[in-house]
């Protein structure tokens, strides 16, 4: 907890510093801290001269992601709303920002805004034609309708998500969607179907060795068992997963599991045992501002205390009534806001027109300055990218030589030819072994530093130092170069192999992530690269 508080204070301080200065140094300090926490897949950094809008866009988006992960939803929403106007075009990055805003507002209980952001994200993803992204966005919209207690509408989107997910090989995504399907059918009262989806999702996550996700699937299974009145089986599952959810820091799912364990005990008429679970859940939901789930916890407390302690039951009932009133007022306020927006629209338009006329010249001058700065920034970033591209290409050539040496037959090795690379013999052998291990692991997608180091009988820290010494590269850069070298080879030599399968063989779960990495290295999409090779 102390370490968590330290990171929280550090991130908050760095964001405050960036909000004041909005400069490259402050942005890089923020991303350095995220990298130390292993929050981002790779270190994000900016060069001097990067446009301020680009800095703000990235910092504020990742701030929203980080605060969402910390379950501090108001701060997350503030940063997400600041980031979204800076995306001028419909693209993957804008869709990601819209998606996180949708998720944030679900957690805050603001279903209307959550649905608006999620549907806008789905619109962008539908334009892309990417089944992976479409299935993810449909799943998010389904989840929002569920949070708004509209399971029938949610069913329509979840069936669409399952249909698109079936077209791609992404078992992790499929497990998430099946888990949501389980929750929807549980809400619709079809608990046999809910149980089937939850068990399939659990099987996938177990095979992928994703323990936290598997715990969520078990929670969904237990909910279906509650619906089928199999209370003892549900209780056993909740007691198994609650420590796991707490350990990984998923306090929202942890609190929901506490609530439902209390329910399973209450249904077995074990009121006294249910009380501490409802109490802890109510405290957590209150801290998170989750009024909807706190209502369920207070209702459970009231029912548990009813025969045991009437005074405590009355306190829980009063809190339950207060929460209901708060939700009613919140709903009424939203309705009034929409009403006022409709009838004040003409007046607002008139005021906006006057302001626009007053500032027109200022805006024109500002646009010219921004365009000049953007052109300069584009030229500089392009130059930096070209240097990075040349570095990666050189590294890929070395890896290709190492791969050829690694694939050589024993009789060729007995001829003791001179090494084809300029690397010392001991380092060369080590790098050849790294290439072999990564090659073997790529089709499974299990190519983390820890997994590679384990195959080499090293600790992760020793492996990092050894690779830095031998190749002058970080593990992430070296492994990425191995993936890209293999990707280029597969695309050239196998013209009929689907690009999605090439991505999978190179260790990428997401085709969009593969395409992004490939384009950054080769300067073109995988499809363009293959077509160029054919010409």
Coordinates of C-alpha atoms in Angstrom, one line a residue:
X1 CA 0.0 0.0 0.0
X2 CA 2.9 2.3 0.8
X3 CA 4.4 1.8 -2.6
X4 CA 1.0 2.4 -4.2
X5 CA 0.7 5.7 -2.4
X6 CA 4.2 6.7 -3.5
X7 CA 3.4 6.1 -7.2
X8 CA 0.0 7.8 -6.8
X9 CA 1.7 10.9 -5.3
X10 CA 4.5 10.8 -7.9
X11 CA 2.1 10.7 -10.9
X12 CA -0.2 13.4 -9.4
X13 CA 2.8 15.7 -8.9
X14 CA 4.1 15.1 -12.4
X15 CA 0.7 15.7 -14.0
X16 CA 0.4 18.9 -12.0
X17 CA 3.8 20.0 -13.3
X18 CA 2.9 19.2 -16.9
X19 CA -0.4 21.0 -16.7
X20 CA 1.5 24.1 -15.6
X21 CA 4.3 23.9 -18.2
X22 CA 3.0 21.7 -21.0
X23 CA 6.6 21.2 -22.2
X24 CA 8.6 18.2 -23.6
X25 CA 10.6 17.8 -20.4
X26 CA 7.5 17.5 -18.1
X27 CA 5.9 15.1 -20.6
X28 CA 8.9 12.8 -20.7
X29 CA 9.2 12.8 -16.9
X30 CA 5.5 11.6 -16.7
X31 CA 6.1 8.8 -19.2
X32 CA 9.3 7.8 -17.5
X33 CA 7.3 7.3 -14.3
X34 CA 4.7 5.2 -16.2
X35 CA 7.5 3.1 -17.7
X36 CA 8.9 2.5 -14.2
X37 CA 5.5 1.2 -13.1
X38 CA 5.4 -1.0 -16.3
X39 CA 2.1 0.7 -17.1
X40 CA 2.9 1.3 -20.8
X41 CA 4.1 -1.5 -23.2
X42 CA 7.1 0.6 -24.2
X43 CA 8.8 3.8 -23.1
X44 CA 7.1 6.8 -24.7
X45 CA 9.3 9.9 -25.2
X46 CA 9.2 13.1 -27.1
X47 CA 11.9 15.1 -28.9
X48 CA 12.4 18.8 -28.5
X49 CA 10.1 20.8 -30.8
X50 CA 7.1 18.4 -30.5
X51 CA 3.9 20.5 -30.9
X52 CA 2.2 21.3 -27.6
X53 CA -1.1 19.8 -28.8
X54 CA 0.6 16.5 -29.4
X55 CA 2.1 16.5 -26.0
X56 CA -1.2 17.4 -24.3
X57 CA -3.1 14.8 -26.3
X58 CA -0.8 12.0 -25.3
X59 CA -0.2 13.0 -21.6
X60 CA -3.9 13.6 -20.9
X61 CA -5.0 10.4 -22.6
X62 CA -2.5 8.3 -20.6
X63 CA -3.4 10.2 -17.4
X64 CA -7.0 9.1 -18.0
X65 CA -5.9 5.5 -18.5
X66 CA -3.8 5.6 -15.4
X67 CA -6.4 7.2 -13.1
X68 CA -9.0 4.7 -14.5
X69 CA -6.7 1.9 -13.6
X70 CA -6.3 3.4 -10.1
X71 CA -10.2 3.5 -9.9
X72 CA -10.1 7.3 -9.4
X73 CA -12.8 7.9 -12.0
X74 CA -13.4 11.7 -11.6
X75 CA -9.7 12.5 -12.3
X76 CA -9.7 10.0 -15.2
X77 CA -12.8 11.7 -16.7
X78 CA -11.3 15.2 -16.4
X79 CA -8.2 14.2 -18.3
X80 CA -10.1 12.2 -20.9
X81 CA -12.4 15.1 -21.7
X82 CA -9.4 17.4 -22.0
X83 CA -7.7 15.0 -24.5
X84 CA -10.6 14.2 -26.8
X85 CA -10.9 17.6 -28.5
X86 CA -7.2 17.4 -29.6
X87 CA -8.0 14.4 -31.9
X88 CA -8.8 16.1 -35.2
X89 CA -9.4 12.9 -37.2
X90 CA -11.1 9.6 -36.8
X91 CA -8.4 7.1 -36.1
X92 CA -7.3 4.3 -33.7
X93 CA -6.0 6.8 -31.1
X94 CA -9.3 8.8 -31.0
X95 CA -11.2 5.5 -30.7
X96 CA -9.1 4.5 -27.8
X97 CA -9.7 7.8 -26.0
X98 CA -13.5 7.5 -26.6
X99 CA -13.5 4.0 -25.4
X100 CA -11.7 4.8 -22.1
X101 CA -14.2 7.7 -21.5
X102 CA -17.1 5.3 -22.0
X103 CA -15.6 2.9 -19.5
X104 CA -15.0 5.7 -17.0
X105 CA -18.5 7.0 -17.1
X106 CA -19.9 3.5 -16.6
X107 CA -17.9 3.3 -13.4
X108 CA -19.3 6.7 -12.4
X109 CA -22.8 5.6 -13.0
X110 CA -23.4 8.2 -15.8
X111 CA -24.8 5.8 -18.4
X112 CA -26.0 8.5 -20.8
X113 CA -22.5 10.0 -21.4
X114 CA -20.9 6.5 -21.3
X115 CA -23.2 5.4 -24.2
X116 CA -22.4 8.5 -26.2
X117 CA -18.7 8.0 -26.0
X118 CA -18.9 4.3 -26.6
X119 CA -21.1 4.6 -29.7
X120 CA -18.9 7.2 -31.2
X121 CA -15.9 4.8 -30.7
X122 CA -17.9 2.0 -32.4
X123 CA -18.7 4.3 -35.3
X124 CA -15.0 4.9 -35.9
X125 CA -14.2 1.2 -35.5
X126 CA -17.0 0.2 -38.0
X127 CA -15.4 2.5 -40.6
X128 CA -12.1 0.7 -40.1
X129 CA -13.5 -2.7 -41.0
X130 CA -11.3 -4.3 -38.3
X131 CA -13.3 -7.2 -36.8
X132 CA -11.1 -7.2 -33.7
X133 CA -11.8 -3.6 -32.9
X134 CA -15.4 -3.8 -33.8
X135 CA -16.0 -6.8 -31.5
X136 CA -14.3 -4.9 -28.7
X137 CA -16.4 -1.7 -29.2
X138 CA -19.6 -3.7 -29.4
X139 CA -18.7 -5.4 -26.2
X140 CA -18.2 -2.1 -24.5
X141 CA -21.6 -0.8 -25.7
X142 CA -23.2 -4.0 -24.5
X143 CA -21.6 -3.4 -21.1
X144 CA -22.9 0.1 -20.9
X145 CA -26.4 -1.0 -21.6
X146 CA -26.0 -3.6 -18.9
X147 CA -24.9 -0.9 -16.5
X148 CA -28.1 1.0 -17.5
X149 CA -30.2 -2.0 -16.7
X150 CA -31.2 -2.6 -20.4
X151 CA -30.1 -6.2 -20.9
X152 CA -32.3 -6.7 -24.0
X153 CA -30.5 -3.9 -25.8
X154 CA -27.2 -5.2 -24.6
X155 CA -28.0 -8.7 -26.0
X156 CA -28.1 -7.2 -29.6
X157 CA -24.6 -5.8 -29.3
X158 CA -23.1 -8.8 -27.5
X159 CA -24.3 -11.1 -30.3
X160 CA -22.7 -8.8 -32.8
X161 CA -19.5 -8.8 -30.8
X162 CA -19.4 -12.6 -30.8
X163 CA -20.0 -12.7 -34.5
X164 CA -17.1 -10.4 -35.3
X165 CA -14.9 -12.1 -32.7
X166 CA -15.4 -15.4 -34.5
X167 CA -13.7 -14.0 -37.6
X168 CA -10.4 -13.4 -35.9
X169 CA -8.0 -15.6 -33.9
X170 CA -8.0 -13.7 -30.6
X171 CA -8.9 -16.0 -27.7
X172 CA -8.3 -13.3 -25.0
X173 CA -10.9 -11.0 -26.6
X174 CA -13.3 -13.9 -27.1
X175 CA -13.1 -14.7 -23.4
X176 CA -13.9 -11.1 -22.5
X177 CA -17.0 -11.1 -24.8
X178 CA -18.2 -14.4 -23.5
X179 CA -17.9 -13.2 -20.0
X180 CA -20.1 -10.2 -20.9
X181 CA -22.6 -12.5 -22.6
X182 CA -22.8 -14.5 -19.3
X183 CA -23.7 -11.3 -17.4
X184 CA -26.3 -10.3 -19.9
X185 CA -28.1 -13.7 -20.0
X186 CA -27.9 -13.8 -16.2
X187 CA -29.7 -10.4 -16.1
X188 CA -32.2 -11.8 -18.7
X189 CA -33.0 -14.7 -16.4
X190 CA -31.5 -17.4 -18.7
X191 CA -28.9 -18.6 -16.2
X192 CA -28.2 -21.9 -18.0
X193 CA -26.9 -20.0 -21.0
X194 CA -25.1 -17.6 -18.7
X195 CA -23.4 -20.5 -17.0
X196 CA -22.3 -22.0 -20.3
X197 CA -20.7 -18.7 -21.5
X198 CA -19.0 -18.2 -18.2
X199 CA -17.5 -21.7 -18.2
X200 CA -16.2 -21.3 -21.8
X201 CA -14.7 -18.0 -21.0
X202 CA -13.0 -19.4 -17.8
X203 CA -11.6 -22.3 -19.9
X204 CA -10.0 -19.9 -22.3
X205 CA -8.4 -17.6 -19.7
X206 CA -7.2 -20.6 -17.7
X207 CA -5.4 -22.0 -20.8
X208 CA -3.9 -18.5 -21.4
X209 CA -2.8 -18.6 -17.7
X210 CA -4.5 -15.2 -17.0
X211 CA -5.3 -15.7 -13.4
X212 CA -7.0 -12.3 -12.7
X213 CA -9.2 -12.6 -15.7
X214 CA -10.0 -16.2 -14.9
X215 CA -11.1 -15.0 -11.5
X216 CA -13.6 -12.6 -13.1
X217 CA -14.9 -15.5 -15.2
X218 CA -15.4 -17.5 -12.1
X219 CA -17.3 -14.6 -10.5
X220 CA -19.6 -14.5 -13.6
X221 CA -20.1 -18.3 -13.2
X222 CA -21.0 -17.9 -9.6
X223 CA -23.6 -15.2 -10.5
X224 CA -25.2 -17.7 -12.8
X225 CA -25.2 -20.3 -10.1
X226 CA -26.9 -17.9 -7.7
X227 CA -29.6 -17.5 -10.4
X228 CA -30.0 -21.3 -10.5
X229 CA -30.3 -21.3 -6.6
X230 CA -27.0 -23.3 -6.3
X231 CA -25.9 -21.1 -3.4
X232 CA -23.3 -23.3 -1.9
X233 CA -21.4 -23.8 -5.2
X234 CA -21.5 -20.0 -5.7
X235 CA -20.2 -19.4 -2.1
X236 CA -17.3 -21.8 -2.7
X237 CA -16.3 -19.9 -5.9
X238 CA -16.5 -16.4 -4.2
X239 CA -14.4 -17.5 -1.3
X240 CA -11.8 -18.7 -3.9
X241 CA -11.6 -15.6 -6.0
X242 CA -12.0 -12.8 -3.4
X243 CA -8.3 -13.0 -2.2
X244 CA -7.1 -13.1 -5.8
X245 CA -9.1 -9.9 -6.8
X246 CA -7.8 -8.1 -3.7
X247 CA -4.2 -9.2 -4.3
X248 CA -4.2 -7.9 -7.9
X249 CA -5.8 -4.6 -6.8
X250 CA -9.1 -4.9 -8.8
X251 CA -11.1 -3.4 -5.9
X252 CA -14.3 -2.8 -7.9
X253 CA -14.6 -6.5 -8.9
X254 CA -13.5 -7.4 -5.3
X255 CA -16.3 -5.3 -3.8
X256 CA -18.9 -6.8 -6.2
X257 CA -17.7 -10.3 -5.2
X258 CA -18.1 -9.4 -1.5
X259 CA -21.6 -8.2 -2.2
X260 CA -22.5 -11.5 -4.0
X261 CA -20.9 -13.7 -1.3
X262 CA -23.1 -11.9 1.2
X263 CA -26.1 -12.6 -1.0
X264 CA -25.2 -16.3 -1.3
X265 CA -24.9 -16.5 2.5
X266 CA -28.2 -14.6 3.0
X267 CA -30.0 -17.0 0.7
X268 CA -28.7 -19.8 2.9
X269 CA -30.1 -18.0 5.9
X270 CA -26.7 -17.3 7.4
X271 CA -27.3 -13.7 8.1
X272 CA -24.7 -13.2 10.7
X273 CA -21.9 -14.4 8.4
X274 CA -23.2 -12.2 5.5
X275 CA -22.9 -8.9 7.5
X276 CA -19.1 -8.3 7.4
X277 CA -19.0 -8.9 3.6
X278 CA -21.8 -6.4 3.0
X279 CA -20.2 -3.9 5.3
X280 CA -16.8 -4.0 3.5
X281 CA -18.5 -3.8 0.1
X282 CA -20.6 -0.8 1.2
X283 CA -17.4 1.1 2.4
X284 CA -15.6 0.3 -0.9
X285 CA -18.5 1.4 -3.1
X286 CA -18.9 4.6 -1.1
X287 CA -15.2 5.4 -1.5
X288 CA -15.4 4.8 -5.3
X289 CA -18.7 6.8 -5.6
X290 CA -20.5 3.8 -7.0
X291 CA -24.0 4.6 -5.8
X292 CA -25.7 1.8 -7.7
X293 CA -23.7 -1.0 -6.1
X294 CA -23.7 0.6 -2.7
X295 CA -27.5 0.5 -2.7
X296 CA -27.3 -3.3 -3.1
X297 CA -24.8 -3.5 -0.2
X298 CA -27.0 -1.4 2.1
X299 CA -30.0 -3.4 1.2
X300 CA -28.2 -6.6 2.0
X301 CA -27.1 -5.2 5.3
X302 CA -30.6 -4.2 6.2
X303 CA -31.9 -7.7 5.4
X304 CA -29.1 -9.4 7.3
X305 CA -29.6 -7.2 10.4
X306 CA -33.4 -7.4 10.3
X307 CA -33.8 -10.2 12.9
X308 CA -30.5 -9.8 14.6
X309 CA -30.2 -6.1 15.3
X310 CA -33.2 -3.8 14.4
X311 CA -31.3 -0.6 15.2
X312 CA -28.5 -1.5 12.8
X313 CA -31.1 -2.6 10.2
X314 CA -32.7 0.9 10.5
X315 CA -29.3 2.6 9.9
X316 CA -28.8 0.6 6.8
X317 CA -32.3 1.3 5.6
X318 CA -31.9 5.0 6.1
X319 CA -28.7 4.9 4.1
X320 CA -30.5 2.9 1.4
X321 CA -33.3 5.5 1.2
X322 CA -30.7 8.3 1.0
X323 CA -28.9 6.7 -1.9
X324 CA -32.2 6.2 -3.8
X325 CA -33.0 9.8 -3.3
X326 CA -29.5 10.8 -4.6
X327 CA -30.0 8.7 -7.7
X328 CA -33.4 10.2 -8.3
X329 CA -32.1 13.7 -8.0
X330 CA -29.2 12.9 -10.3
X331 CA -31.5 11.5 -12.9
X332 CA -33.9 14.5 -12.6
X333 CA -31.0 17.0 -13.0
X334 CA -29.8 15.3 -16.2
X335 CA -33.3 15.5 -17.6
X336 CA -33.6 19.2 -16.8
X337 CA -30.2 19.8 -18.3
X338 CA -31.3 18.2 -21.6
X339 CA -34.6 20.2 -21.5
X340 CA -32.7 23.5 -21.0
X341 CA -30.2 22.6 -23.7
X342 CA -33.0 22.2 -26.3
X343 CA -34.9 25.5 -25.5
X344 CA -31.8 27.7 -25.0
X345 CA -30.2 26.5 -28.3
X346 CA -31.2 29.6 -30.3
X347 CA -29.8 32.0 -27.7
X348 CA -26.6 30.1 -27.5
X349 CA -26.2 30.1 -31.3
X350 CA -26.6 33.9 -31.4
X351 CA -24.1 34.4 -28.6
X352 CA -21.6 32.1 -30.3
X353 CA -22.0 34.0 -33.6
X354 CA -21.1 37.3 -31.9
X355 CA -18.1 35.8 -30.2
X356 CA -16.9 34.2 -33.4
X357 CA -17.1 37.5 -35.3
X358 CA -15.1 39.3 -32.5
X359 CA -12.3 36.8 -32.6
X360 CA -12.2 35.9 -36.3
X361 CA -9.0 37.7 -37.1
X362 CA -7.2 36.4 -34.0
X363 CA -8.2 32.8 -35.0
X364 CA -6.9 33.2 -38.6
X365 CA -3.5 34.5 -37.3
X366 CA -3.4 31.6 -34.8
X367 CA -4.1 29.1 -37.5
X368 CA -1.3 30.3 -39.7
X369 CA 1.2 30.1 -36.8
X370 CA 0.0 26.6 -35.9
X371 CA 0.3 25.4 -39.5
X372 CA 3.9 26.7 -39.6
X373 CA 4.8 25.1 -36.3
X374 CA 3.0 21.8 -37.4
X375 CA 5.1 21.8 -40.7
X376 CA 8.3 22.3 -38.8
X377 CA 7.3 19.6 -36.2
X378 CA 6.4 17.2 -39.0
X379 CA 9.7 17.7 -40.7
X380 CA 11.6 17.1 -37.4
X381 CA 9.6 14.0 -36.4
X382 CA 10.0 12.6 -39.9
X383 CA 13.8 13.0 -39.6
X384 CA 13.8 11.3 -36.2
X385 CA 11.7 8.5 -37.5
X386 CA 14.0 7.9 -40.4
X387 CA 17.0 7.6 -38.1
X388 CA 15.1 5.2 -35.9
X389 CA 14.0 3.2 -39.0
X390 CA 17.6 2.9 -40.2
X391 CA 18.7 1.7 -36.8
X392 CA 16.0 -1.0 -36.7
X393 CA 16.9 -2.1 -40.2
X394 CA 20.5 -2.5 -39.2
X395 CA 19.5 -4.5 -36.2
X396 CA 17.2 -6.7 -38.4
X397 CA 20.1 -7.4 -40.7
X398 CA 22.2 -8.6 -37.8
X399 CA 19.3 -10.8 -36.6
X400 CA 18.9 -12.3 -40.1
X401 CA 22.6 -13.3 -40.1
X402 CA 22.2 -14.7 -36.6
X403 CA 19.1 -16.6 -37.6
X404 CA 20.9 -18.1 -40.6
X405 CA 23.8 -19.2 -38.4
X406 CA 21.4 -20.6 -35.9
X407 CA 19.6 -22.6 -38.6
X408 CA 22.8 -24.0 -40.1
X409 CA 23.3 -27.7 -40.2
X410 CA 25.9 -29.3 -37.9
X411 CA 28.2 -30.3 -40.7
X412 CA 28.3 -26.7 -41.9
X413 CA 29.3 -25.7 -38.4
X414 CA 32.1 -28.3 -38.4
X415 CA 33.7 -26.4 -41.3
X416 CA 34.4 -23.6 -38.7
X417 CA 33.7 -20.8 -41.1
X418 CA 34.3 -17.2 -40.0
X419 CA 31.3 -15.7 -38.3
X420 CA 29.2 -13.5 -40.6
X421 CA 28.6 -10.9 -38.0
X422 CA 31.1 -8.5 -36.4
X423 CA 30.0 -9.5 -32.8
X424 CA 32.5 -11.3 -30.5
X425 CA 32.0 -15.0 -30.6
X426 CA 30.7 -15.4 -27.0
X427 CA 28.1 -12.6 -27.5
X428 CA 27.2 -14.0 -30.9
X429 CA 26.4 -17.4 -29.5
X430 CA 24.3 -15.8 -26.8
X431 CA 22.4 -13.8 -29.3
X432 CA 21.9 -16.8 -31.5
X433 CA 20.3 -18.6 -28.5
X434 CA 18.1 -15.6 -27.8
X435 CA 16.9 -15.7 -31.5
X436 CA 16.2 -19.4 -31.2
X437 CA 14.1 -19.0 -28.0
X438 CA 12.1 -16.1 -29.4
X439 CA 11.5 -18.0 -32.6
X440 CA 10.2 -21.0 -30.6
X441 CA 7.9 -18.8 -28.5
X442 CA 6.5 -16.4 -31.1
X443 CA 3.6 -18.6 -32.3
X444 CA 2.3 -18.8 -28.7
X445 CA 2.7 -15.1 -28.1
X446 CA 4.5 -15.8 -24.8
X447 CA 7.6 -13.7 -25.4
X448 CA 7.8 -11.6 -22.2
X449 CA 11.2 -10.8 -20.8
X450 CA 10.6 -13.2 -17.9
X451 CA 9.6 -16.1 -20.1
X452 CA 12.6 -15.7 -22.4
X453 CA 15.0 -15.3 -19.4
X454 CA 13.5 -18.5 -17.9
X455 CA 14.3 -20.5 -21.1
X456 CA 17.9 -19.1 -20.9
X457 CA 18.1 -20.1 -17.2
X458 CA 18.6 -16.5 -16.2
X459 CA 16.8 -14.0 -14.0
X460 CA 15.0 -11.2 -15.9
X461 CA 17.4 -8.6 -14.6
X462 CA 20.5 -10.7 -15.6
X463 CA 19.0 -11.3 -19.1
X464 CA 18.5 -7.5 -19.6
X465 CA 22.1 -6.7 -18.6
X466 CA 23.5 -9.5 -20.7
X467 CA 21.5 -8.5 -23.8
X468 CA 22.4 -4.8 -23.4
X469 CA 26.1 -5.8 -23.2
X470 CA 26.0 -8.2 -26.2
X471 CA 23.7 -6.2 -28.6
X472 CA 23.5 -2.7 -27.0
X473 CA 19.7 -3.0 -27.1
X474 CA 16.8 -3.4 -24.7
X475 CA 15.0 -6.8 -24.7
X476 CA 11.9 -5.0 -26.1
X477 CA 13.7 -3.5 -29.1
X478 CA 15.6 -6.7 -29.8
X479 CA 12.5 -9.0 -29.6
X480 CA 10.6 -6.5 -31.8
X481 CA 13.4 -6.6 -34.4
X482 CA 13.2 -10.4 -34.4
X483 CA 9.4 -10.3 -34.9
X484 CA 9.7 -7.8 -37.7
X485 CA 12.5 -9.7 -39.5
X486 CA 10.4 -12.8 -39.4
X487 CA 7.3 -10.9 -40.5
X488 CA 9.0 -9.5 -43.6
X489 CA 10.3 -12.9 -44.5
X490 CA 6.8 -14.6 -44.1
X491 CA 5.1 -11.9 -46.2
X492 CA 7.6 -12.2 -49.0
X493 CA 7.8 -16.0 -49.1
X494 CA 4.2 -16.9 -48.4
X495 CA 2.0 -14.7 -50.6
X496 CA -1.2 -16.7 -49.8
X497 CA -0.7 -16.6 -46.0
X498 CA -3.3 -14.3 -44.4
X499 CA -1.8 -11.2 -42.7
X500 CA -3.7 -12.0 -39.6
X501 CA -2.0 -15.4 -39.4
X502 CA 1.4 -13.7 -40.1
X503 CA 0.7 -11.5 -37.1
X504 CA -0.1 -14.5 -34.9
X505 CA 3.0 -16.4 -36.0
X506 CA 5.1 -13.4 -35.1
X507 CA 3.6 -13.3 -31.5
X508 CA 1.0 -10.5 -31.9
X509 CA -2.5 -11.0 -30.3
X510 CA -3.9 -7.9 -32.0
X511 CA -3.6 -7.4 -35.7
X512 CA -3.9 -3.7 -35.2
X513 CA -0.8 -3.7 -33.0
X514 CA 1.1 -5.8 -35.6
X515 CA 0.1 -3.4 -38.4
X516 CA 1.2 -0.4 -36.3
X517 CA 4.6 -1.9 -35.4
X518 CA 5.2 -3.1 -39.0
X519 CA 4.4 0.3 -40.5
X520 CA 6.7 2.1 -38.0
X521 CA 9.6 -0.2 -39.0
X522 CA 9.0 -0.6 -42.8
X523 CA 7.3 2.6 -43.5
X524 CA 4.3 0.8 -45.1
X525 CA 1.5 -1.6 -44.2
X526 CA 2.0 -5.4 -44.3
X527 CA -0.3 -5.5 -47.4
X528 CA 1.7 -2.8 -49.2
X529 CA 4.9 -4.5 -48.3
X530 CA 3.7 -7.8 -49.8
X531 CA 2.4 -6.1 -53.0
X532 CA 5.8 -4.3 -53.4
X533 CA 7.6 -7.7 -53.1
X534 CA 5.3 -9.2 -55.8
X535 CA 6.0 -6.3 -58.2

